[in-house]
mmCIF file of C-alpha atoms and ligand atoms in Angstrom:
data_model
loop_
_atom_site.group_PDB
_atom_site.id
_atom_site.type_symbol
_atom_site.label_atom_id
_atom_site.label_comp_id
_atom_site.label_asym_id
_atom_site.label_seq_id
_atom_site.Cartn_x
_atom_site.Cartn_y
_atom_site.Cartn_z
ATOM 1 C CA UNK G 37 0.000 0.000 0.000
ATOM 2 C CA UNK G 38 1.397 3.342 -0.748
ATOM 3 C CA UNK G 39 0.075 5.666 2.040
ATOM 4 C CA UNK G 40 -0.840 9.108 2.216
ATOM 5 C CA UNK G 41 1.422 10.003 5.072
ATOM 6 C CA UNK G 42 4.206 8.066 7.037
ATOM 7 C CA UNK G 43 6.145 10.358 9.719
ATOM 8 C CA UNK G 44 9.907 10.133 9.349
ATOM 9 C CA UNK G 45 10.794 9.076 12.575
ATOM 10 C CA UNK G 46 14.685 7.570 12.742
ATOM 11 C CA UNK G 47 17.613 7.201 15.023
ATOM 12 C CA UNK G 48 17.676 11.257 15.986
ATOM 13 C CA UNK G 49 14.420 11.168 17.396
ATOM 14 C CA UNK G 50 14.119 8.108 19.349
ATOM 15 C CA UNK G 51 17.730 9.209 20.832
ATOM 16 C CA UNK G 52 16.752 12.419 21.684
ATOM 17 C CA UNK G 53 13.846 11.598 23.246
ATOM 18 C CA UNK G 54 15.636 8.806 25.761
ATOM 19 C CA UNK G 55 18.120 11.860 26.517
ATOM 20 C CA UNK G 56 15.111 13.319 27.820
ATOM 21 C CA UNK G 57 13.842 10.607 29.566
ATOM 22 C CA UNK G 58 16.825 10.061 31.055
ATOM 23 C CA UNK G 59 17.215 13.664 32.026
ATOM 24 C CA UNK G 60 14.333 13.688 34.519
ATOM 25 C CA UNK G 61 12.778 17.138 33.023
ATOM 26 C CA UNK G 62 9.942 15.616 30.858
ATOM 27 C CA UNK G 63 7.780 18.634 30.871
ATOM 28 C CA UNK G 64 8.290 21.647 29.367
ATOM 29 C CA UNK G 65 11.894 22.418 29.897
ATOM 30 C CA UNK G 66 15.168 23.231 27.894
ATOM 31 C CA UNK G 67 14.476 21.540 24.805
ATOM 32 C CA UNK G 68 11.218 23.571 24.217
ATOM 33 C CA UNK G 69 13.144 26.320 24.513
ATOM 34 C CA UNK G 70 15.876 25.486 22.074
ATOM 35 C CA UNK G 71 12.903 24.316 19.694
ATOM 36 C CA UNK G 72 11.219 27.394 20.043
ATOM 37 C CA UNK G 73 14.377 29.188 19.236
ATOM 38 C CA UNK G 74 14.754 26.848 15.937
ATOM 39 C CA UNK G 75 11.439 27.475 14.876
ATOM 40 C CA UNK G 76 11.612 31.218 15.150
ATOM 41 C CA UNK G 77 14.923 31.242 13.373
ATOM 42 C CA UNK G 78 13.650 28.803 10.693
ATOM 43 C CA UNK G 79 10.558 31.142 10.610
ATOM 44 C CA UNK G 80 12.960 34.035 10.241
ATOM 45 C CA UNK G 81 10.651 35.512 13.694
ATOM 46 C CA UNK G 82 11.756 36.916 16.836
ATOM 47 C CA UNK G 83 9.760 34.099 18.880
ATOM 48 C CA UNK G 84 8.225 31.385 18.544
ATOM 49 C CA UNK G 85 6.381 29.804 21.426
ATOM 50 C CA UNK G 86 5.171 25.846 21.784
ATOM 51 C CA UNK G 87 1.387 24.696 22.481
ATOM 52 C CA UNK G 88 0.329 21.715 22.395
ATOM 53 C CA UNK G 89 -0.965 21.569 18.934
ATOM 54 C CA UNK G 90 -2.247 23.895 15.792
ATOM 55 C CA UNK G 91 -5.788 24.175 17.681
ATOM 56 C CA UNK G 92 -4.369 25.291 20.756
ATOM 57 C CA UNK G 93 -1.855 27.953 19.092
ATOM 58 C CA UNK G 94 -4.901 28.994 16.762
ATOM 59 C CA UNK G 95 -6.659 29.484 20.066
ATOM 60 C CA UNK G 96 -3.953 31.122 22.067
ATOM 61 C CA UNK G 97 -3.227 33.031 19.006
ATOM 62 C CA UNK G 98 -7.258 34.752 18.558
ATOM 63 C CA UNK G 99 -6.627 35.579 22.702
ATOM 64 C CA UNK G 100 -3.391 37.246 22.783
ATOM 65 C CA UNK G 101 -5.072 39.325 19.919
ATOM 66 C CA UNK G 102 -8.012 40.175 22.308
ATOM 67 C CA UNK G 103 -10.368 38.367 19.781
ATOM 68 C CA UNK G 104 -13.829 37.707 21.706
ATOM 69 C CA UNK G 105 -17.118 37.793 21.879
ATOM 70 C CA UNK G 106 -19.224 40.388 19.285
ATOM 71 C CA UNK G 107 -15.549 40.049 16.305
ATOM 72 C CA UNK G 108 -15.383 38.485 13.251
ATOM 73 C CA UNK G 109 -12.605 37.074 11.714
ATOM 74 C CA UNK G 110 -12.106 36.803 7.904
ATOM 75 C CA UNK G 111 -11.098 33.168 7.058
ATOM 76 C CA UNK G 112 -11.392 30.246 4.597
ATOM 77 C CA UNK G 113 -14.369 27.415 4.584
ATOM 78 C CA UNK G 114 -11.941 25.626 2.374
ATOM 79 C CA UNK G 115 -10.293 24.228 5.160
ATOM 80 C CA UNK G 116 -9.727 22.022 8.432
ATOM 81 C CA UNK G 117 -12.623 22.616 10.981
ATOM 82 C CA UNK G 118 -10.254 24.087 13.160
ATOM 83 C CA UNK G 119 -9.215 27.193 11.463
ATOM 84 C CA UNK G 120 -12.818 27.852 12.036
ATOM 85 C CA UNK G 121 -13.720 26.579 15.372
ATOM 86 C CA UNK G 122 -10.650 28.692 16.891
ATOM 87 C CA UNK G 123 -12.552 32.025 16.364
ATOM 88 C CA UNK G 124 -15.574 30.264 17.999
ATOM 89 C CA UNK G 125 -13.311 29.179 20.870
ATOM 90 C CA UNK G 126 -12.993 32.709 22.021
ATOM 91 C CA UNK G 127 -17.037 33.433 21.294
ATOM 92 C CA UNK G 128 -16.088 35.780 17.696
ATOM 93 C CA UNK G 129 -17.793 34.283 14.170
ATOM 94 C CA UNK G 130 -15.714 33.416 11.049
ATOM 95 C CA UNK G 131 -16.740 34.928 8.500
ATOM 96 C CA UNK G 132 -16.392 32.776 5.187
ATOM 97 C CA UNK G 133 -15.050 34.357 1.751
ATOM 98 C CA UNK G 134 -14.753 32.118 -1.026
ATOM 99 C CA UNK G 135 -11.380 30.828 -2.412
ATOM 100 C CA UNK G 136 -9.395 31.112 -5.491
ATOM 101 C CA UNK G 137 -10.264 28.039 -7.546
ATOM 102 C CA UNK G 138 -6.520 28.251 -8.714
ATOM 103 C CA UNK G 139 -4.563 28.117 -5.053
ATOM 104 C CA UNK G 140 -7.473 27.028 -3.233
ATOM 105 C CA UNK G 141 -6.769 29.846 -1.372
ATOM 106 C CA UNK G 142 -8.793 32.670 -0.147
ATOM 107 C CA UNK G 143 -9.664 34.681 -2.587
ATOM 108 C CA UNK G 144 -8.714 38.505 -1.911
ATOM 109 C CA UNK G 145 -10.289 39.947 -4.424
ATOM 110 C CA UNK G 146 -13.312 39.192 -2.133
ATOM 111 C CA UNK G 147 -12.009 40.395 1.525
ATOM 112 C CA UNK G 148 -12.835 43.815 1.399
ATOM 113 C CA UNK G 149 -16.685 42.874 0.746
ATOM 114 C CA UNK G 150 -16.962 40.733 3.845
ATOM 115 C CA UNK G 151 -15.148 43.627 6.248
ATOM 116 C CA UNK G 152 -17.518 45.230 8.579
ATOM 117 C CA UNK G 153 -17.349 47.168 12.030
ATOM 118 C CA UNK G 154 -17.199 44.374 14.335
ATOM 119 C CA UNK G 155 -14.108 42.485 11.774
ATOM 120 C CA UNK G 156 -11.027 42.251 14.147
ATOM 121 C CA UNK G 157 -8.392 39.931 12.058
ATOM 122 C CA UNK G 158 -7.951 38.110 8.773
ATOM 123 C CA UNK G 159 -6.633 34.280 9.335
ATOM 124 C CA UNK G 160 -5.692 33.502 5.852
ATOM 125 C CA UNK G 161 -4.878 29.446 5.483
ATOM 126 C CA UNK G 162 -1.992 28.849 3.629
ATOM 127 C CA UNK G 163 -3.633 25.262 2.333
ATOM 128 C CA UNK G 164 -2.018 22.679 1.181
ATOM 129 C CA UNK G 165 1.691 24.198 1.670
ATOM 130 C CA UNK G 166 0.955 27.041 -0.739
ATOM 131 C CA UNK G 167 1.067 30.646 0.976
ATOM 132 C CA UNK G 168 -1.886 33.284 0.170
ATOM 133 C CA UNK G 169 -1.104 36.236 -1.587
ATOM 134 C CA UNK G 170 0.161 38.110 1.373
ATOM 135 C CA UNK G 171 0.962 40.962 -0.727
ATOM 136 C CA UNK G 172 -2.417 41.719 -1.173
ATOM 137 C CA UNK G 173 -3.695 40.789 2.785
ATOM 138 C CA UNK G 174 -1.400 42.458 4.366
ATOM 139 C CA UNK G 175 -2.450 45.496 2.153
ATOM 140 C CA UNK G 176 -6.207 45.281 3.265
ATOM 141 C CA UNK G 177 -5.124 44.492 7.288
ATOM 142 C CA UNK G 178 -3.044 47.661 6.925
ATOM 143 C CA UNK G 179 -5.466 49.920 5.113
ATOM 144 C CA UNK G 180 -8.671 48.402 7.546
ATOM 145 C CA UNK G 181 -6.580 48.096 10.728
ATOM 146 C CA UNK G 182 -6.893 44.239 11.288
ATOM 147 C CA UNK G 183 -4.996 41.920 12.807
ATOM 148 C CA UNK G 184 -3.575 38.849 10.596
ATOM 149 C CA UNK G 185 -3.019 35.621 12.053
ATOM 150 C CA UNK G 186 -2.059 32.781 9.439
ATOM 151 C CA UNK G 187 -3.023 29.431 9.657
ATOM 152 C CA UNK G 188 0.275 28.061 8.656
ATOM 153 C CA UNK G 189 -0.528 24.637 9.838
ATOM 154 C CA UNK G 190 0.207 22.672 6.634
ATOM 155 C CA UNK G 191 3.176 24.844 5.673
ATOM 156 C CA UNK G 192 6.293 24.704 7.286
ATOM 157 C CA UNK G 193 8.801 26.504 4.725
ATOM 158 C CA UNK G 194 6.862 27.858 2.170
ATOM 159 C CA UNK G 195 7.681 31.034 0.976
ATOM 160 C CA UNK G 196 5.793 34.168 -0.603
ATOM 161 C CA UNK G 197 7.994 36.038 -2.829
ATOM 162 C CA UNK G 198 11.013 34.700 -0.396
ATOM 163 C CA UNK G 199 9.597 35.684 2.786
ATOM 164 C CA UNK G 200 8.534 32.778 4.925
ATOM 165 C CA UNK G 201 4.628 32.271 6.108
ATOM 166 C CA UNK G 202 3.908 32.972 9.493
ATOM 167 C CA UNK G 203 6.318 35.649 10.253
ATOM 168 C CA UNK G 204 3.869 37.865 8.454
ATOM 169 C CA UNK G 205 1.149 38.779 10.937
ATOM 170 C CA UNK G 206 1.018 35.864 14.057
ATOM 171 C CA UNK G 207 2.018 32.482 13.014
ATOM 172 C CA UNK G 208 -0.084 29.475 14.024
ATOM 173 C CA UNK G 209 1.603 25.728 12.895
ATOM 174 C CA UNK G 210 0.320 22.066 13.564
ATOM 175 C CA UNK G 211 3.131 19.596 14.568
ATOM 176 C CA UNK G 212 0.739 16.444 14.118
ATOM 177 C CA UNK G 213 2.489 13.081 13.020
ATOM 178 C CA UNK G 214 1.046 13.742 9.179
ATOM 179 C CA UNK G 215 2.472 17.391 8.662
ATOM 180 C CA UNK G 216 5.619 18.186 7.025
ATOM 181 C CA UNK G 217 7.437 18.045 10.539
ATOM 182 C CA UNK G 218 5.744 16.398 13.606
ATOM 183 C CA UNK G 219 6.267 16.665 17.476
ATOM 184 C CA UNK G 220 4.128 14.139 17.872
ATOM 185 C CA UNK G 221 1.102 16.391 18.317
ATOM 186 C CA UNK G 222 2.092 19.685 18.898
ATOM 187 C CA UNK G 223 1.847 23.245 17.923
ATOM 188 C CA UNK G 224 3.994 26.371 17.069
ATOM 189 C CA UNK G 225 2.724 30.165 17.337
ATOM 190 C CA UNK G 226 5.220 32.966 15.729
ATOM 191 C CA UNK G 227 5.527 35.986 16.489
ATOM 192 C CA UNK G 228 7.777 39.290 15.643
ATOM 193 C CA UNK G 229 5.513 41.555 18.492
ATOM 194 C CA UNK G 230 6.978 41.495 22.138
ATOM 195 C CA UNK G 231 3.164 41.799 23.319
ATOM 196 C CA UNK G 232 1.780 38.818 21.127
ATOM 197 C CA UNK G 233 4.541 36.786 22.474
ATOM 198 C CA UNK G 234 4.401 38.139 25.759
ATOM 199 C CA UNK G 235 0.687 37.226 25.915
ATOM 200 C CA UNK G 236 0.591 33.988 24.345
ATOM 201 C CA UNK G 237 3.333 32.619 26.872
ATOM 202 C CA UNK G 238 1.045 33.998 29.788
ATOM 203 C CA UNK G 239 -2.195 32.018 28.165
ATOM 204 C CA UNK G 240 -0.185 29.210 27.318
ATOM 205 C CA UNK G 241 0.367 29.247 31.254
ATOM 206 C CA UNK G 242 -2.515 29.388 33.618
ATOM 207 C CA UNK G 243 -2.471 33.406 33.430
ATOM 208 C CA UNK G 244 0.153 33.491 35.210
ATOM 209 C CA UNK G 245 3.286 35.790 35.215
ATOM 210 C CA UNK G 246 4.341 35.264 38.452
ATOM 211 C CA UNK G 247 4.385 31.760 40.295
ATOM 212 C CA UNK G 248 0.613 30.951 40.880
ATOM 213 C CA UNK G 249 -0.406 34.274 40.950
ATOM 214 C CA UNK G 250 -2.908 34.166 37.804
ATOM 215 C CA UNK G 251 -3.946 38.416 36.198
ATOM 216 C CA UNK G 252 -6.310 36.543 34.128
ATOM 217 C CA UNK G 253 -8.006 33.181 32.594
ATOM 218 C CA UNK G 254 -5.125 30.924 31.109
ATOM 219 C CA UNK G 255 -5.295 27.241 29.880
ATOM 220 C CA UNK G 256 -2.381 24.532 30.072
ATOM 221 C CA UNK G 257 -1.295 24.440 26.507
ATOM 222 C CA UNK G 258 2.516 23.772 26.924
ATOM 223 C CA UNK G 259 4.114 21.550 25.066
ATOM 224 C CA UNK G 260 6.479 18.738 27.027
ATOM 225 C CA UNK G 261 10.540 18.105 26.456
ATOM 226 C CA UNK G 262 9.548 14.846 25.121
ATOM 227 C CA UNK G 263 7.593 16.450 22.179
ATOM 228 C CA UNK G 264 10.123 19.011 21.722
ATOM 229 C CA UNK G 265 12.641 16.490 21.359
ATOM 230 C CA UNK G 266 11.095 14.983 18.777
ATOM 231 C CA UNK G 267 10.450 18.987 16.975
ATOM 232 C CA UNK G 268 14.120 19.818 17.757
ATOM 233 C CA UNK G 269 15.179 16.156 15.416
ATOM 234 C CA UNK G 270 12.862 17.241 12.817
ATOM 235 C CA UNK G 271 13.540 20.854 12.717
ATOM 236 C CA UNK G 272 16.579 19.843 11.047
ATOM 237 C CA UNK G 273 15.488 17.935 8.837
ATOM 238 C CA UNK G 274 12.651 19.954 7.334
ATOM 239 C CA UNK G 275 14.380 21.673 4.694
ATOM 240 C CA UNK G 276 15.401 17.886 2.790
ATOM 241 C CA UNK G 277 12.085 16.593 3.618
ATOM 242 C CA UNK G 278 10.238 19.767 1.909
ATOM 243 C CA UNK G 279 12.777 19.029 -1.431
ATOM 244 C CA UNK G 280 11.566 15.484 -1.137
ATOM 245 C CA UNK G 281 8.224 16.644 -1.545
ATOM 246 C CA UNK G 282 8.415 18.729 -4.395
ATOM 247 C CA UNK G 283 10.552 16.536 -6.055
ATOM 248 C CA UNK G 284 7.585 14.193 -6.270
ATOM 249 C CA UNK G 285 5.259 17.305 -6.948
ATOM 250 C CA UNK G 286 7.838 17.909 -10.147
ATOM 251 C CA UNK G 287 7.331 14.237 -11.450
ATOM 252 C CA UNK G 288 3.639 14.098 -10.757
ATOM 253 C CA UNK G 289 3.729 17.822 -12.537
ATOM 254 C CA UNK G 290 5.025 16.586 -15.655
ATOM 255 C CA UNK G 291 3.604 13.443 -15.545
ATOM 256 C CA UNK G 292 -0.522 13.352 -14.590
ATOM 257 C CA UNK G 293 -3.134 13.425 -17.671
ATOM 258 C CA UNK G 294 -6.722 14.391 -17.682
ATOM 259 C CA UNK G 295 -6.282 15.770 -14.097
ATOM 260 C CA UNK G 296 -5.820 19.829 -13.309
ATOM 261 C CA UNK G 297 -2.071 19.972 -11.175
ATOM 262 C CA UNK G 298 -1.680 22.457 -8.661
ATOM 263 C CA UNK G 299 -1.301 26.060 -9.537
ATOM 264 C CA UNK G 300 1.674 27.492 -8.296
ATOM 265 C CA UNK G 301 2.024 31.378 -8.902
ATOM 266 C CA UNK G 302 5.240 33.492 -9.651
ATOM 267 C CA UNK G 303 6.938 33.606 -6.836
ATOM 268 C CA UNK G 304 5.458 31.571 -4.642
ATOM 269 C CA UNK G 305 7.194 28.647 -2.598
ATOM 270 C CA UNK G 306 5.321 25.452 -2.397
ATOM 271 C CA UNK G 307 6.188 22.812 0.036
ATOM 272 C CA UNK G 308 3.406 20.444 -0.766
ATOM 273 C CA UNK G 309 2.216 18.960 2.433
ATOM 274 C CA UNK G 310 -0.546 17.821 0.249
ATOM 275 C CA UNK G 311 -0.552 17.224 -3.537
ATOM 276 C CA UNK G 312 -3.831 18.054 -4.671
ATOM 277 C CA UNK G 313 -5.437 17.597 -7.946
ATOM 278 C CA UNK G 314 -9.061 18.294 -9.365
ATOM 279 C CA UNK G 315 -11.044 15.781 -10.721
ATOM 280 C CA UNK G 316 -13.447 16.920 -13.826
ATOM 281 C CA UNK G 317 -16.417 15.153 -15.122
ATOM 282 C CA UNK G 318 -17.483 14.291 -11.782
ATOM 283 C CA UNK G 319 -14.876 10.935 -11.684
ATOM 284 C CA UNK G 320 -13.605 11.801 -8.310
ATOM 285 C CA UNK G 321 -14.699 9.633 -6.195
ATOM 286 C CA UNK G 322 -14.663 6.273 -9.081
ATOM 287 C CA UNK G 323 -10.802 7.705 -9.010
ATOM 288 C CA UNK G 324 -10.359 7.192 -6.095
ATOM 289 C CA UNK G 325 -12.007 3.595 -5.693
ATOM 290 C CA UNK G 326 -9.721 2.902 -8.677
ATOM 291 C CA UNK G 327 -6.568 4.214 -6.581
ATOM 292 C CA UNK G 328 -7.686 1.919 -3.549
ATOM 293 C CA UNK G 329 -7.473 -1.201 -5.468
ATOM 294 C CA UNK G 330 -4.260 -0.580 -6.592
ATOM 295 C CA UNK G 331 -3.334 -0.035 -3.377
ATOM 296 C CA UNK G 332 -2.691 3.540 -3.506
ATOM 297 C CA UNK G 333 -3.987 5.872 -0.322
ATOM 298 C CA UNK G 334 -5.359 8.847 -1.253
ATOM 299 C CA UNK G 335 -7.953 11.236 0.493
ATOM 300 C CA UNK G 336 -10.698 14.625 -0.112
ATOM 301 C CA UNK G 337 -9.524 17.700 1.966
ATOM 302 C CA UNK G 338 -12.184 18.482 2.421
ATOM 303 C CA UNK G 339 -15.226 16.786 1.511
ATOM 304 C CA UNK G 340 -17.303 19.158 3.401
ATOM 305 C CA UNK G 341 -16.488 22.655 3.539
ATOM 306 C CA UNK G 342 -16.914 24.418 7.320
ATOM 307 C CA UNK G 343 -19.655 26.743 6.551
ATOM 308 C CA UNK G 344 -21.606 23.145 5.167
ATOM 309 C CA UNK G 345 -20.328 21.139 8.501
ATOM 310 C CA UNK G 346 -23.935 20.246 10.576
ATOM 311 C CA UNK G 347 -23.714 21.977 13.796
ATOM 312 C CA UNK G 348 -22.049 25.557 11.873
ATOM 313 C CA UNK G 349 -25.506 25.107 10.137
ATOM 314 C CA UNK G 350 -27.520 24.195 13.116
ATOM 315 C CA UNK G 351 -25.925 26.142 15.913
ATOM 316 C CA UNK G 352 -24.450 28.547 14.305
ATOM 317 C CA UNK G 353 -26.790 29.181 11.312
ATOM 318 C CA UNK G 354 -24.690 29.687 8.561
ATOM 319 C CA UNK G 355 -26.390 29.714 5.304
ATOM 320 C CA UNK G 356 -23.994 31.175 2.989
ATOM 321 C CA UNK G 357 -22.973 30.177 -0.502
ATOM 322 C CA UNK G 358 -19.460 29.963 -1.782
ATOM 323 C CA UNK G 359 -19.957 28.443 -5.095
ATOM 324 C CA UNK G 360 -15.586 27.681 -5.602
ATOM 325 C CA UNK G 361 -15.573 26.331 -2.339
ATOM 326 C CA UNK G 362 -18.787 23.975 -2.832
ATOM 327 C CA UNK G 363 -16.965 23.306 -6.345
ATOM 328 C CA UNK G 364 -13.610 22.369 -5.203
ATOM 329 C CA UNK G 365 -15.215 20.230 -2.054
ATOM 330 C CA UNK G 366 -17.057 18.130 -5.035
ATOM 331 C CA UNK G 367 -13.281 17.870 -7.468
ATOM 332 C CA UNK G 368 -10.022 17.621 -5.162
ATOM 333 C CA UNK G 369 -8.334 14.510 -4.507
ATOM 334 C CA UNK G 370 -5.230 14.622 -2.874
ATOM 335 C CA UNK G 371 -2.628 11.597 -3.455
ATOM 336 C CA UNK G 372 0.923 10.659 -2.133
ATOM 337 C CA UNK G 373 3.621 13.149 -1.796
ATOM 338 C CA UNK G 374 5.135 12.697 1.287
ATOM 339 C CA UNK G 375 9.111 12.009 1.534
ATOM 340 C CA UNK G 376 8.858 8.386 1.754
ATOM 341 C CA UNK G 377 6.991 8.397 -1.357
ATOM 342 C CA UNK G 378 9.857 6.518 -4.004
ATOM 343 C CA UNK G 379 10.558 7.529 -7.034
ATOM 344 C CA UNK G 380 8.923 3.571 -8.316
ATOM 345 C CA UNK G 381 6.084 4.442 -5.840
ATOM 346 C CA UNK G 382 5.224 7.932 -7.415
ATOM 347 C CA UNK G 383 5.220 6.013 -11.386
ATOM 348 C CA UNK G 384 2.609 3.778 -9.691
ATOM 349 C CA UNK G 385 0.306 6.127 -8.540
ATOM 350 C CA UNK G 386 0.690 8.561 -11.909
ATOM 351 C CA UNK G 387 0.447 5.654 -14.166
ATOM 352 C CA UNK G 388 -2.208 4.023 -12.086
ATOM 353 C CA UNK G 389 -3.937 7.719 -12.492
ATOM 354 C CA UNK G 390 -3.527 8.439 -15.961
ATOM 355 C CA UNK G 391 -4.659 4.876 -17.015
ATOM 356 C CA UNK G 392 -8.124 5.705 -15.139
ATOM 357 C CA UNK G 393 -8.701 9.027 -16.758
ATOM 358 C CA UNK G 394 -7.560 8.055 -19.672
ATOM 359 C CA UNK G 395 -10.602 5.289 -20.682
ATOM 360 C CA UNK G 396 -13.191 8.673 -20.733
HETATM 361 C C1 PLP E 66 -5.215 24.093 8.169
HETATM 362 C C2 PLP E 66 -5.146 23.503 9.546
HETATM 363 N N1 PLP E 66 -5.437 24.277 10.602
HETATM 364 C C3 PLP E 66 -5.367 23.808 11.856
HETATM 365 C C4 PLP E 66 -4.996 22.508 12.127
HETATM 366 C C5 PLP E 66 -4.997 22.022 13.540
HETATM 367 O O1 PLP E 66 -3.802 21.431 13.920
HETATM 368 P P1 PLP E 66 -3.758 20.256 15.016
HETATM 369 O O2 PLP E 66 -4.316 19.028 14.364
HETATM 370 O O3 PLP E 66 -2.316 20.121 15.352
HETATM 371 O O4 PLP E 66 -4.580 20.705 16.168
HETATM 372 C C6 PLP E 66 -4.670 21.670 11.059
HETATM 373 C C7 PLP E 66 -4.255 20.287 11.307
HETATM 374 O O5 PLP E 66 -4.760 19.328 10.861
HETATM 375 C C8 PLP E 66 -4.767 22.169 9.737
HETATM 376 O O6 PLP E 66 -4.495 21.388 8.694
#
């Protein structure tokens, strides 16, 4: 079976981790704090601070920004749920603008529409590994006086016009065992503003600045040593592992017929912590039946867009349309790319492809 993701766990890792063990400071200690350092330098940020995954620095990340009750943010449907649910964490409503059919992205032609008086932040998604057009967000957060907070979960490395995401506005990153580096779960928030890092370490905390004396409601999102062991081995290898991954990307580039490749603007860095394709005539899903029987993984991110999920609808009664996002929810099909992927493993799945779309 070729699988859709397989974490590249080796020798570094499962050392570093008994060094912790064996050091007696499990929890969060000195090896958070050299991760954080390598994430922030990777990141090109002056911090970076550890939670215990991408929810949790999404979360931390809307409260440091005094996010709450009676805000909207500006985000994606096109998306995990919890890019979404984060802004309903902290009682504020997403507000959904469609994407580009071409990046998947958000669309920013269509941002200024959906700003009102109560919008407090954009949280652009940089999906699949391919960064929004920052150029143009960071443009409308300026002119409209909004926060930005990227969802850089999937994207680790990836650059917009050589600039890395999430050192932009305030960073947010996912560490799960299927991202482009894992901590085992984990999370990453970034930062360049002494008060957003000052006030995510304080949430991350308990509230508390001063031992157990709490100024305000905090939650226990730190992240242990033995995670950031783990980060710290994979940290270094992130650059190779992102090459890896567009080195497939290249070959399945040049290589898939009858299926639309992923659009990659001027510019624009990709690191491909999904390779995503669109399916037309409505063949998805036979596709990917077809796929599974050759033993090739593959998987729809995301067959149900948040603004469609059943309690947004019920409980939160959203009734919007976002006809690209509907569209693209209906066509994507995302197969292998991940570093362990071989070079004889990504023929298979091409061939195995092209042969499929190829019979009409
Ligand atoms: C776009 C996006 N946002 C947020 C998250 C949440 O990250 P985590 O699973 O680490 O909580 C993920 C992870 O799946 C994601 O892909």
């Amino acid at each position: 079976m070729i699988n859709m993701a397989k974490p590249q766990i080796g020798e570094d890792e499962k050392k570093a981790v008994m060094e912790v063990l064996d050091s007696g400071i499990i929890a969060t200690g000195p090896r958070t704090k050299a991760f954080e350092e390598a994430f922030a330098s990777m990141c090109t940020t002056k911090h970076a601070i550890a939670t215990t995954s991408g929810t949790t620095a999404l979360h931390v990340a809307m409260l440091a920004h005094k996010i709450g009750p009676g805000d909207e943010v500006i985000t994606s449907a096109f998306t995990f749920i919890a890019s979404g649910n984060s802004v309903l964490f902290v009682g504020a409503r997403p507000v959904f603008v469609d994407i580009d059919p071409r990046t998947f992205n958000l669309d920013v032609t269509k941002i200024e529409a959906a700003i009102t008086p109560k919008t407090k932040a954009i949280l652009p998604v940089h999906l699949f590994g391919l960064p929004c057009d920052m150029d143009a967000i960071m443009a409308i957060a300026k002119k409209h006086n909004l926060a930005v907070i990227e969802d850089a979960c999937q994207s680790h490395g990836a650059m917009f016009k050589g600039k890395k995401v999430g050192s932009f506005g305030t960073g947010t990153f996912s560490l799960y065992p299927t991202k482009n580096i894992t901590s085992g779960e984990g999370g990453m928030i970034t930062t360049n503003d002494e008060t957003v890092d000052e006030a995510c370490r304080v949430i991350r905390n308990h509230g508390m600045r001063k031992r157990y004396y709490h100024d305000e409601l905090g939650y226990n999102f730190r992240m242990s040593d033995l995670h950031a062991a783990i980060g710290l081995a994979q940290i270094a290898k992130l650059d190779t592992f992102n090459e890896k991954r567009r080195e497939n990307a290249a070959y399945y580039d040049k290589t898939l017929k009858g299926v639309v490749t992923p659009y990659v603007p001027d510019g624009y860095t990709h690191v491909y912590h999904q390779y995503t394709v669109r399916v037309p005539g409505g063949k998805r899903d036979a596709l990917r039946a077809y796929l599974a029987e050759h033993e090739i993984g593959s998987e729809v991110y995301y067959p149900v867009p948040i603004h469609k999920q059943s309690f947004y609808m019920s409980e939160y009664g959203y009734n919007v349309s976002l006809p690209e996002t509907e569209k693209a929810a209906q066509e994507v099909l995302s197969i292998p790319v991940h570093p362990a992927v071989s070079a004889a493993d990504r023929e298979k799945v091409a061939s195995t492809i092209n042969e499929f779309m190829s019979k009409g």
